[in-house]
PDB file of C-alpha atoms and ligand atoms in Angstrom:
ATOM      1  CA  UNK R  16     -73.884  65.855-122.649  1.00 52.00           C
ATOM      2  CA  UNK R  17     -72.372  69.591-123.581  1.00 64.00           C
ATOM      3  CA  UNK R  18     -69.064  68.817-125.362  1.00 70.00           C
ATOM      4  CA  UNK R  19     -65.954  71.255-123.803  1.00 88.00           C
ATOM      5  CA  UNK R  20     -64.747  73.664-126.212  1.00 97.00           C
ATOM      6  CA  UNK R  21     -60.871  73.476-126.215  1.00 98.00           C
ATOM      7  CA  UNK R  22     -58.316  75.314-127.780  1.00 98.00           C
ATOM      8  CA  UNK R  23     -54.982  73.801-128.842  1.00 98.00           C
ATOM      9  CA  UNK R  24     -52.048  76.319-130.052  1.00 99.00           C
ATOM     10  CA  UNK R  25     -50.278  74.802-132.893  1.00 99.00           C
ATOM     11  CA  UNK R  26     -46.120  75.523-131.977  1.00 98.00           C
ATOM     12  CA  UNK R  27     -45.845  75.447-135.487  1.00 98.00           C
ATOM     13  CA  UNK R  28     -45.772  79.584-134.916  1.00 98.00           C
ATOM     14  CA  UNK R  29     -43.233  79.520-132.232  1.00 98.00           C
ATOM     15  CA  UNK R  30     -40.523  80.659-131.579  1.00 98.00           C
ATOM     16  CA  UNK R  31     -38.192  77.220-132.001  1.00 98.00           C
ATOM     17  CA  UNK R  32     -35.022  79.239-130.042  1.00 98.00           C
ATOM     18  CA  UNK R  33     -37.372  79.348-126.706  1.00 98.00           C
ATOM     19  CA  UNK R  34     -39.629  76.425-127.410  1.00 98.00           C
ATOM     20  CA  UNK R  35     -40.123  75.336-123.607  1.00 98.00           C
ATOM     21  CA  UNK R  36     -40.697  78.914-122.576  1.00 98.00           C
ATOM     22  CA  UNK R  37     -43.387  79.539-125.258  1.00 98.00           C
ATOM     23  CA  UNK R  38     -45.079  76.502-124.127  1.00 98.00           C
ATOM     24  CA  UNK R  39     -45.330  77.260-120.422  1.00 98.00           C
ATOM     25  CA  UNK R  40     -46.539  80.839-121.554  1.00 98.00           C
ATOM     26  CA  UNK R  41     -49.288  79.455-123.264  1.00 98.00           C
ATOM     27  CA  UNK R  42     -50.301  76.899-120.809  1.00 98.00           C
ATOM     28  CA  UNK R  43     -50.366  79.894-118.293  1.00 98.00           C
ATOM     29  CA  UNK R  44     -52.608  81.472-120.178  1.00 98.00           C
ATOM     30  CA  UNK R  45     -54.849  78.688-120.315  1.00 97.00           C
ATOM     31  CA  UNK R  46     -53.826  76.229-123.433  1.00 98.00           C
ATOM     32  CA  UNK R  47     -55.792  73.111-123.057  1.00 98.00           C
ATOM     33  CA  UNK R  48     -53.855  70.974-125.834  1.00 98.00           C
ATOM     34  CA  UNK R  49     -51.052  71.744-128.031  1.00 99.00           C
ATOM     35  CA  UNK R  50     -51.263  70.996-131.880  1.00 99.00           C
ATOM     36  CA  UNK R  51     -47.750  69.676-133.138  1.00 99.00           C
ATOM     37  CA  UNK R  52     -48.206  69.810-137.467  1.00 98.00           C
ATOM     38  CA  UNK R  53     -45.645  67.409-138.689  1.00 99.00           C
ATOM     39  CA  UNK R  54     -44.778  67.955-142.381  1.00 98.00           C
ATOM     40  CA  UNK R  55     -42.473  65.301-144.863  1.00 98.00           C
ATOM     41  CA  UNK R  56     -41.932  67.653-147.701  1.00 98.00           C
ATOM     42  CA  UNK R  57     -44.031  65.192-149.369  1.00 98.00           C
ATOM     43  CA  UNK R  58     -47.453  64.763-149.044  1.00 98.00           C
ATOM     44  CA  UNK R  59     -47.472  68.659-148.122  1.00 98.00           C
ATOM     45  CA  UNK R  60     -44.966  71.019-150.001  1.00 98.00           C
ATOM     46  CA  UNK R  61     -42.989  72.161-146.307  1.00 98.00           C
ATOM     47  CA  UNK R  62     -40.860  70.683-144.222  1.00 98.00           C
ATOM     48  CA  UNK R  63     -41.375  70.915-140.299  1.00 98.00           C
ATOM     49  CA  UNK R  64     -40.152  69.091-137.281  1.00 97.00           C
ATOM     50  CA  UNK R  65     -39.830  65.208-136.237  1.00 98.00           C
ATOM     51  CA  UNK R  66     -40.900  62.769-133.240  1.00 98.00           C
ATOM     52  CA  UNK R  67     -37.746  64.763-131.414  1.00 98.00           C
ATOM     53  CA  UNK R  68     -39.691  67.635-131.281  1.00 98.00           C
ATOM     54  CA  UNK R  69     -42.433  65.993-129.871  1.00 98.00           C
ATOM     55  CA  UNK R  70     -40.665  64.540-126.865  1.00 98.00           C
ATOM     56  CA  UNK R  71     -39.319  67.951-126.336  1.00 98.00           C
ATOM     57  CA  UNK R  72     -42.709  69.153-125.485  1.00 98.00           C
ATOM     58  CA  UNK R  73     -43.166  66.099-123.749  1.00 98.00           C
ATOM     59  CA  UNK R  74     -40.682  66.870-120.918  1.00 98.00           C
ATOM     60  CA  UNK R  75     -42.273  70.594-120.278  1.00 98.00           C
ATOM     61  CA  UNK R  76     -45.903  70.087-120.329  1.00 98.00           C
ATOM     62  CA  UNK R  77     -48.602  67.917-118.965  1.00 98.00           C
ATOM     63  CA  UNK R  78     -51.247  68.661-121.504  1.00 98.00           C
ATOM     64  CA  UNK R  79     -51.996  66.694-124.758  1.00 98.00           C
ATOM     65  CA  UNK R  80     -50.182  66.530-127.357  1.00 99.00           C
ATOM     66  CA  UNK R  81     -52.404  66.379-130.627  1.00 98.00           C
ATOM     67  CA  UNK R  82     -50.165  65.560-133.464  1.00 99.00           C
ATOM     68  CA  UNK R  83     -51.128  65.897-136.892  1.00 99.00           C
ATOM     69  CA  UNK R  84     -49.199  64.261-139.294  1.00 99.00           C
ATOM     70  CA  UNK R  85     -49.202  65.425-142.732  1.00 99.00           C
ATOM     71  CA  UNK R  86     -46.813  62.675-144.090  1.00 98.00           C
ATOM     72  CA  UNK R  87     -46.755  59.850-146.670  1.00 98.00           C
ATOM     73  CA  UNK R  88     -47.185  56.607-145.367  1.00 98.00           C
ATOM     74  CA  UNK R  89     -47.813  57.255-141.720  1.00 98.00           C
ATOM     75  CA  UNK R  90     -47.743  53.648-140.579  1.00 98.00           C
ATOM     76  CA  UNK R  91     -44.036  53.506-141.111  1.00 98.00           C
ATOM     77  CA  UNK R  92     -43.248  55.894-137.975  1.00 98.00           C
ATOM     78  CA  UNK R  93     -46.177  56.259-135.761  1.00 98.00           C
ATOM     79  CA  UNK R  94     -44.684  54.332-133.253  1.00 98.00           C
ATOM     80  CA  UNK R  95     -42.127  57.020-133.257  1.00 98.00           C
ATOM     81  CA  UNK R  96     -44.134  59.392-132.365  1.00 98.00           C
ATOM     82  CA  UNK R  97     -46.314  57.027-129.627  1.00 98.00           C
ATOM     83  CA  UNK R  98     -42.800  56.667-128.057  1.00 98.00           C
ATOM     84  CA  UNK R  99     -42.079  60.369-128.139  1.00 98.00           C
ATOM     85  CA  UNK R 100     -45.355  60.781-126.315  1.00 98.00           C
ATOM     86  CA  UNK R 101     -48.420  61.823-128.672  1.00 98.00           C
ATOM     87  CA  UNK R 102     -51.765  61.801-127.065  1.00 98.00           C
ATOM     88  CA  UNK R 103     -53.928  62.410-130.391  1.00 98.00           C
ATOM     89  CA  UNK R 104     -52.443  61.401-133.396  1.00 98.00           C
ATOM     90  CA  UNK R 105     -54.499  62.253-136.052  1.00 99.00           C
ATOM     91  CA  UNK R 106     -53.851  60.935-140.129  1.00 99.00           C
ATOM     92  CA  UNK R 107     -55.170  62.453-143.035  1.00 99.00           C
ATOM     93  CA  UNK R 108     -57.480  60.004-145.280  1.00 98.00           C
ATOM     94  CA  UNK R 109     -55.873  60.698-148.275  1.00 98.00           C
ATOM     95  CA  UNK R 110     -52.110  58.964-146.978  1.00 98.00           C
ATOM     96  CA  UNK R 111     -53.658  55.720-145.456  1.00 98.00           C
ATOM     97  CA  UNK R 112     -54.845  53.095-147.806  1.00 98.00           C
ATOM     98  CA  UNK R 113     -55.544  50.959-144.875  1.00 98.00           C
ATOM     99  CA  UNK R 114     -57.258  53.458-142.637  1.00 98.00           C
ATOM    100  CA  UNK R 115     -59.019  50.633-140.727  1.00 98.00           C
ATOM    101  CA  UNK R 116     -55.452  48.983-139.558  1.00 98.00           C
ATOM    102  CA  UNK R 117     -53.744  52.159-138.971  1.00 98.00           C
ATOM    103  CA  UNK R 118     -56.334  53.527-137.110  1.00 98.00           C
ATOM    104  CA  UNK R 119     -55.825  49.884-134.886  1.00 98.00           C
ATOM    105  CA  UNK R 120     -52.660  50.798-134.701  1.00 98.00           C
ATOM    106  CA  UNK R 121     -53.397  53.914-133.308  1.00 98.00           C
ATOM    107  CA  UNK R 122     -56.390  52.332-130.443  1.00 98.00           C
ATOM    108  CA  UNK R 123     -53.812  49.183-129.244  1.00 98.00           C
ATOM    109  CA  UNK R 124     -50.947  51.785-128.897  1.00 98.00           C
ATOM    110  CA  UNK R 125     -53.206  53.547-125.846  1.00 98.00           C
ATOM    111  CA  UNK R 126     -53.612  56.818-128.366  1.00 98.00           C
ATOM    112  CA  UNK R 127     -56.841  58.578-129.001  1.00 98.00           C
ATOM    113  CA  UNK R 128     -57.024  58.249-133.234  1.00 98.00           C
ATOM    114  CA  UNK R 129     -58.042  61.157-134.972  1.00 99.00           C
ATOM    115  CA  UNK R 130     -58.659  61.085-138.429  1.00 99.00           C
ATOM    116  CA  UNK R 131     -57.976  64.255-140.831  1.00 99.00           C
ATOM    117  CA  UNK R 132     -59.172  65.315-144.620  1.00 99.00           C
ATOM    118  CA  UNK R 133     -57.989  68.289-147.058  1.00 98.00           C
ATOM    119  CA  UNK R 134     -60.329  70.807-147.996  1.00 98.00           C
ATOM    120  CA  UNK R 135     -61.400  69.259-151.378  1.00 98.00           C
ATOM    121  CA  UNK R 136     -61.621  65.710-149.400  1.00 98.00           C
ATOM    122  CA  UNK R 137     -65.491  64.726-149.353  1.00 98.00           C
ATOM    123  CA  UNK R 138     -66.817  63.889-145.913  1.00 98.00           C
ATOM    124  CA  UNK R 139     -68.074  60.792-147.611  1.00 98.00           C
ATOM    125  CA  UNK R 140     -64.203  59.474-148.063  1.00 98.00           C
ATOM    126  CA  UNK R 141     -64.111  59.217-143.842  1.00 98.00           C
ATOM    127  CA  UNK R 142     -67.518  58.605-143.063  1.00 98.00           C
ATOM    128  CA  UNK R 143     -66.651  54.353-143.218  1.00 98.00           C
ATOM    129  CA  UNK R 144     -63.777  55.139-140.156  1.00 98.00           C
ATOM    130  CA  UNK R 145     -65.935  58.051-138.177  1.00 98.00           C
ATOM    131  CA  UNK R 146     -67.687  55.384-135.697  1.00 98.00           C
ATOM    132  CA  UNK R 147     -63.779  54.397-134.688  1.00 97.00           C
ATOM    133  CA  UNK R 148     -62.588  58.001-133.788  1.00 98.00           C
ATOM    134  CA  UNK R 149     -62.283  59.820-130.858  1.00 98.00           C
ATOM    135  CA  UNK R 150     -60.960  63.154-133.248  1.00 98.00           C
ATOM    136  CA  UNK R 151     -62.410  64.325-136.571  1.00 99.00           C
ATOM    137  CA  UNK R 152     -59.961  67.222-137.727  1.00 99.00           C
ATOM    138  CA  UNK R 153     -61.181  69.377-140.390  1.00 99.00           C
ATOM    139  CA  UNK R 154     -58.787  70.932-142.412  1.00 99.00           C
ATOM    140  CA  UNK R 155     -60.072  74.865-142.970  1.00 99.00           C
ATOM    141  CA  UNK R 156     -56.971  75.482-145.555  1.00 98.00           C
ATOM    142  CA  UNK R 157     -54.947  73.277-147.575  1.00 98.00           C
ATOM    143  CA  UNK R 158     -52.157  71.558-145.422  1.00 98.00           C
ATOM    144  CA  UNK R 159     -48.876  72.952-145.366  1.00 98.00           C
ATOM    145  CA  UNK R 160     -48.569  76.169-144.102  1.00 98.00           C
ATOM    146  CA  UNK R 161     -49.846  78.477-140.835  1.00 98.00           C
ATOM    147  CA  UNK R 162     -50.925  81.787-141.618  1.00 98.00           C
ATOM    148  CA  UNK R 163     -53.169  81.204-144.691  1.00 98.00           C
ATOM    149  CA  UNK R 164     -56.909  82.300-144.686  1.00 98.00           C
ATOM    150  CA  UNK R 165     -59.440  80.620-143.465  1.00 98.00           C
ATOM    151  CA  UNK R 166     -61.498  78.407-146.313  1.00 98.00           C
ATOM    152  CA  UNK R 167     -65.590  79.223-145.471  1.00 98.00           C
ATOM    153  CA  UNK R 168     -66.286  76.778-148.236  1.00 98.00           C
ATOM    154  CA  UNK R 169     -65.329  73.834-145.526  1.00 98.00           C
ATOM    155  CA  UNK R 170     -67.736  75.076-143.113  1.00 98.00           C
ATOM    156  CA  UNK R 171     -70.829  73.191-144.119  1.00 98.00           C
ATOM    157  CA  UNK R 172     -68.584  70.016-143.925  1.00 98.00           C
ATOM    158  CA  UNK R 173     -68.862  70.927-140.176  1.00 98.00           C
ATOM    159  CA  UNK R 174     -72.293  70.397-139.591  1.00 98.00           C
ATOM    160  CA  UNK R 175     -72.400  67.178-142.006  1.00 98.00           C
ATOM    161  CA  UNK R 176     -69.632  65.031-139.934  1.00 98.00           C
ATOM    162  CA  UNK R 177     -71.294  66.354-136.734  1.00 98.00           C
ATOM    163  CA  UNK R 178     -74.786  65.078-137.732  1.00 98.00           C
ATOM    164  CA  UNK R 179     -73.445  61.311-138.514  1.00 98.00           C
ATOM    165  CA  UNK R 180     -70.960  61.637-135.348  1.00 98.00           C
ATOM    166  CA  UNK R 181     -74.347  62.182-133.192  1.00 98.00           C
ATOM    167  CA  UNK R 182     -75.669  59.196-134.697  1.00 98.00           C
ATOM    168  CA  UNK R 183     -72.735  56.489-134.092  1.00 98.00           C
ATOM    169  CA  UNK R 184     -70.432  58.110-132.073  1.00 98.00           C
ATOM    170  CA  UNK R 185     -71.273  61.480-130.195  1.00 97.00           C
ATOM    171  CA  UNK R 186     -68.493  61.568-128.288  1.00 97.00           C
ATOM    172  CA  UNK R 187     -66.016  62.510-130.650  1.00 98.00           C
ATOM    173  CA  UNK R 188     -64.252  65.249-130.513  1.00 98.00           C
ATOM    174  CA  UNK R 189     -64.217  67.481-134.240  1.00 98.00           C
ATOM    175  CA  UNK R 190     -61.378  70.166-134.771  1.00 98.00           C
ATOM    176  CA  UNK R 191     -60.763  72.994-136.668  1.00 98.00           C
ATOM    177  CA  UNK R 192     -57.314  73.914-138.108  1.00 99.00           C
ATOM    178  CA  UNK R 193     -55.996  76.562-140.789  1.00 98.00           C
ATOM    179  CA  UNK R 194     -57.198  80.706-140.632  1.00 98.00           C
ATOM    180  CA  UNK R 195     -58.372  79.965-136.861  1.00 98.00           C
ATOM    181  CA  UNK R 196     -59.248  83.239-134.972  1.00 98.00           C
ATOM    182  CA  UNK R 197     -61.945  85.098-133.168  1.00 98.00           C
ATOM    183  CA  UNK R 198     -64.092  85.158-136.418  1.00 98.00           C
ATOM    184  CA  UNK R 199     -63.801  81.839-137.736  1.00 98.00           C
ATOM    185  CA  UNK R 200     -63.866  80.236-134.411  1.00 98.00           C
ATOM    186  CA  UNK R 201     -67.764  81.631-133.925  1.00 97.00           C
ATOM    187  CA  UNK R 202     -68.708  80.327-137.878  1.00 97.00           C
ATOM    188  CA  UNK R 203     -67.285  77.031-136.908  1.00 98.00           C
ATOM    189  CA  UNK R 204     -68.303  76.244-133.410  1.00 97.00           C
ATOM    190  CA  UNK R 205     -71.643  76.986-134.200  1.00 97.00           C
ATOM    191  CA  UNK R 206     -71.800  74.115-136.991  1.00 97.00           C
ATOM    192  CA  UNK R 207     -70.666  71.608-133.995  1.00 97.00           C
ATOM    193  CA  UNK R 208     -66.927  72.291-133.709  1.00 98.00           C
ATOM    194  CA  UNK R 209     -65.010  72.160-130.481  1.00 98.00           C
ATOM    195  CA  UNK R 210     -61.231  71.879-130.588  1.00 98.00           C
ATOM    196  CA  UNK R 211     -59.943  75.205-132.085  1.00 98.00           C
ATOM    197  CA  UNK R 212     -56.167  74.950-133.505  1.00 99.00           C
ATOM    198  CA  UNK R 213     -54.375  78.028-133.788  1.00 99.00           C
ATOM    199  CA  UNK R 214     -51.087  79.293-134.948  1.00 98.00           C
ATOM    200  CA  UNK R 215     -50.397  82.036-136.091  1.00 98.00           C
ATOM    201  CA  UNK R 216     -52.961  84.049-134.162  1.00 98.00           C
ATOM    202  CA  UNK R 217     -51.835  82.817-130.761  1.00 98.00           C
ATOM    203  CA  UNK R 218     -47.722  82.698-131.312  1.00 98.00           C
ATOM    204  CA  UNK R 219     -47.653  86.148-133.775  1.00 98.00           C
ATOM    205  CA  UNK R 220     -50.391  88.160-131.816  1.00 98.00           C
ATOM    206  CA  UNK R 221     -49.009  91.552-131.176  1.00 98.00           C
ATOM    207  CA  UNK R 222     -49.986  91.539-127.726  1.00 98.00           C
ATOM    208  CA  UNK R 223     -48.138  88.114-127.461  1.00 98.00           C
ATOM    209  CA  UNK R 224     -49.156  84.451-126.286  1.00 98.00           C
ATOM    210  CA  UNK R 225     -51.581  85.210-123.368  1.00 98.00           C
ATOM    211  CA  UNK R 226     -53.217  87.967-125.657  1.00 98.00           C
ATOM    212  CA  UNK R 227     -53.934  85.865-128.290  1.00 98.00           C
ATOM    213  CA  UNK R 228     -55.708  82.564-126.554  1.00 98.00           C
ATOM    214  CA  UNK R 229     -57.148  85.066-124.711  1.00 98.00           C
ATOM    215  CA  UNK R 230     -59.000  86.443-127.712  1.00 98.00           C
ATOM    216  CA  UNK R 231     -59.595  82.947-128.938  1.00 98.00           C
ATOM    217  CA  UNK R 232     -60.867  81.925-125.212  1.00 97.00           C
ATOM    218  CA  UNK R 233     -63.306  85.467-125.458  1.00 97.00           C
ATOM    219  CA  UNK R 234     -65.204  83.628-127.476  1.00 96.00           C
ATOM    220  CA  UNK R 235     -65.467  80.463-126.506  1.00 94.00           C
ATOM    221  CA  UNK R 236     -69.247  79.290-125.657  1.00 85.00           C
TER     222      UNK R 236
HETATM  223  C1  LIG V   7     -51.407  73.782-141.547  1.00 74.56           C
HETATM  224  C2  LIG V   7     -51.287  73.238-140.140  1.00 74.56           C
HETATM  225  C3  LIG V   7     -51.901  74.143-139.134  1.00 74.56           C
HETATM  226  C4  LIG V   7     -51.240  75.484-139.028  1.00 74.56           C
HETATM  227  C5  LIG V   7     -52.251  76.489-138.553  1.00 74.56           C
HETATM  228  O1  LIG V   7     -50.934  72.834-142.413  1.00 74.56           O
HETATM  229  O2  LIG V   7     -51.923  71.983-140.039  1.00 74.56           O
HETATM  230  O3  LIG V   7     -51.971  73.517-137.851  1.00 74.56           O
HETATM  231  O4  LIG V   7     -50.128  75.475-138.143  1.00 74.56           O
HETATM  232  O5  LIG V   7     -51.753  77.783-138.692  1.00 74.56           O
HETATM  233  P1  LIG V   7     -52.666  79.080-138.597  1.00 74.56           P
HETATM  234  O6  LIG V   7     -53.430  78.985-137.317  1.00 74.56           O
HETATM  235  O7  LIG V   7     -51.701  80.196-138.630  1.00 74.56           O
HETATM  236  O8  LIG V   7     -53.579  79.039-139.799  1.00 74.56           O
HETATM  237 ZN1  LIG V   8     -52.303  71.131-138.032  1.00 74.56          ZN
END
């Protein structure tokens, strides 16, 4: 079965005064999910926004809400963010010593799970969770910021998760997020990848918001 290609502007870029606005812009323009980065301070060195923020969105869009949390010890507030409305809610490997109850969590709490790794994570450190995963994010810079380049060394990790996803569980979803644009979406969907996260090149495109996924969206196979 051909897997959709989707593309899922990270708000992280917005602008927070006009939030809803932004939102509604970018679903216009044809937005299939939006990517909500939650950061502790923590486990990544920035700060960003809370469950709060989440139900926000909730109350002016329909679409998915894909939240990636970049915190320590996820367990302790993922209900939070169930409650606030999260679709996806995708943890990175390297905060969940328990991956296989927190990803449990995740399945009874009527989410889709999506697990996450940095860019000097092995694929081997997920591979035990990847049969029980509808998401496999891969991080394309280190955590923490929007507007960094693009990492090419991740690419090959691509290919690798998609091969053992074919075999146990083809019909998970894998995502790309960090230095996402016209370029690096081509280099990564070719290796397999079909959820496209982008920031900075959607929210700061000098065109604006329907400029910029439609650039992404250009693309698109
Ligand atoms: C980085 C975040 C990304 C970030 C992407 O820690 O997980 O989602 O917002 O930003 P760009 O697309 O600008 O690289
Ligand atoms: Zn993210």
């Amino acid at each position: 079965m051909k897997k959709p290609h989707l593309i899922s502007p990270s708000i992280f870029s917005a602008d927070f005064t006009r939030l809803g606005d932004q939102i509604k812009q970018a679903e216009d323009a044809g937005a299939d999910w939006f990517h909500i980065d939650i950061m502790d301070g923590h486990f990544v060195p920035n700060i960003s926004m809370g469950p709060f923020i989440v139900e926000a969105c909730r109350r002016v869009t329909n679409l998915p809400l894909d939240v990636h949390l970049m915190i320590e010890e996820p367990d302790r507030y993922m209900q939070e963010f169930v409650t606030a409305g999260a679709s996806y809610l995708t943890v990175h490997i390297e905060t969940c010593p328990e991956m296989d109850n927190t990803l449990q969590f995740i399945y009874d709490s009527g989410c889709k799970s999506g697990i996450t790794l940095k860019p000097g994570t092995a694929v081997q450190e997920i591979k035990p969770y990847l049969k029980d995963v509808a998401l496999v994010l891969v991080m394309s810079v280190n955590p923490g910021f929007s507007g960094q380049s693009f990492m090419p060394e991740v690419i090959p990790k691509i290919k690798e998760i998609r091969n053992i996803l074919d075999e146990i569980n083809p019909d998970a979803l894998i995502e790309v997020d960090g230095g996402i644009n016209p370029q690096t979406i081509t280099q990564t969907m070719e290796q397999g990848a079909q959820v496209f996260v982008a920031a900075s090149a959607i929210f700061n495109h000098p065109q604006g918001i329907r400029a910029g996924i439609q650039s992404l969206r250009d693309v698109l196979l």
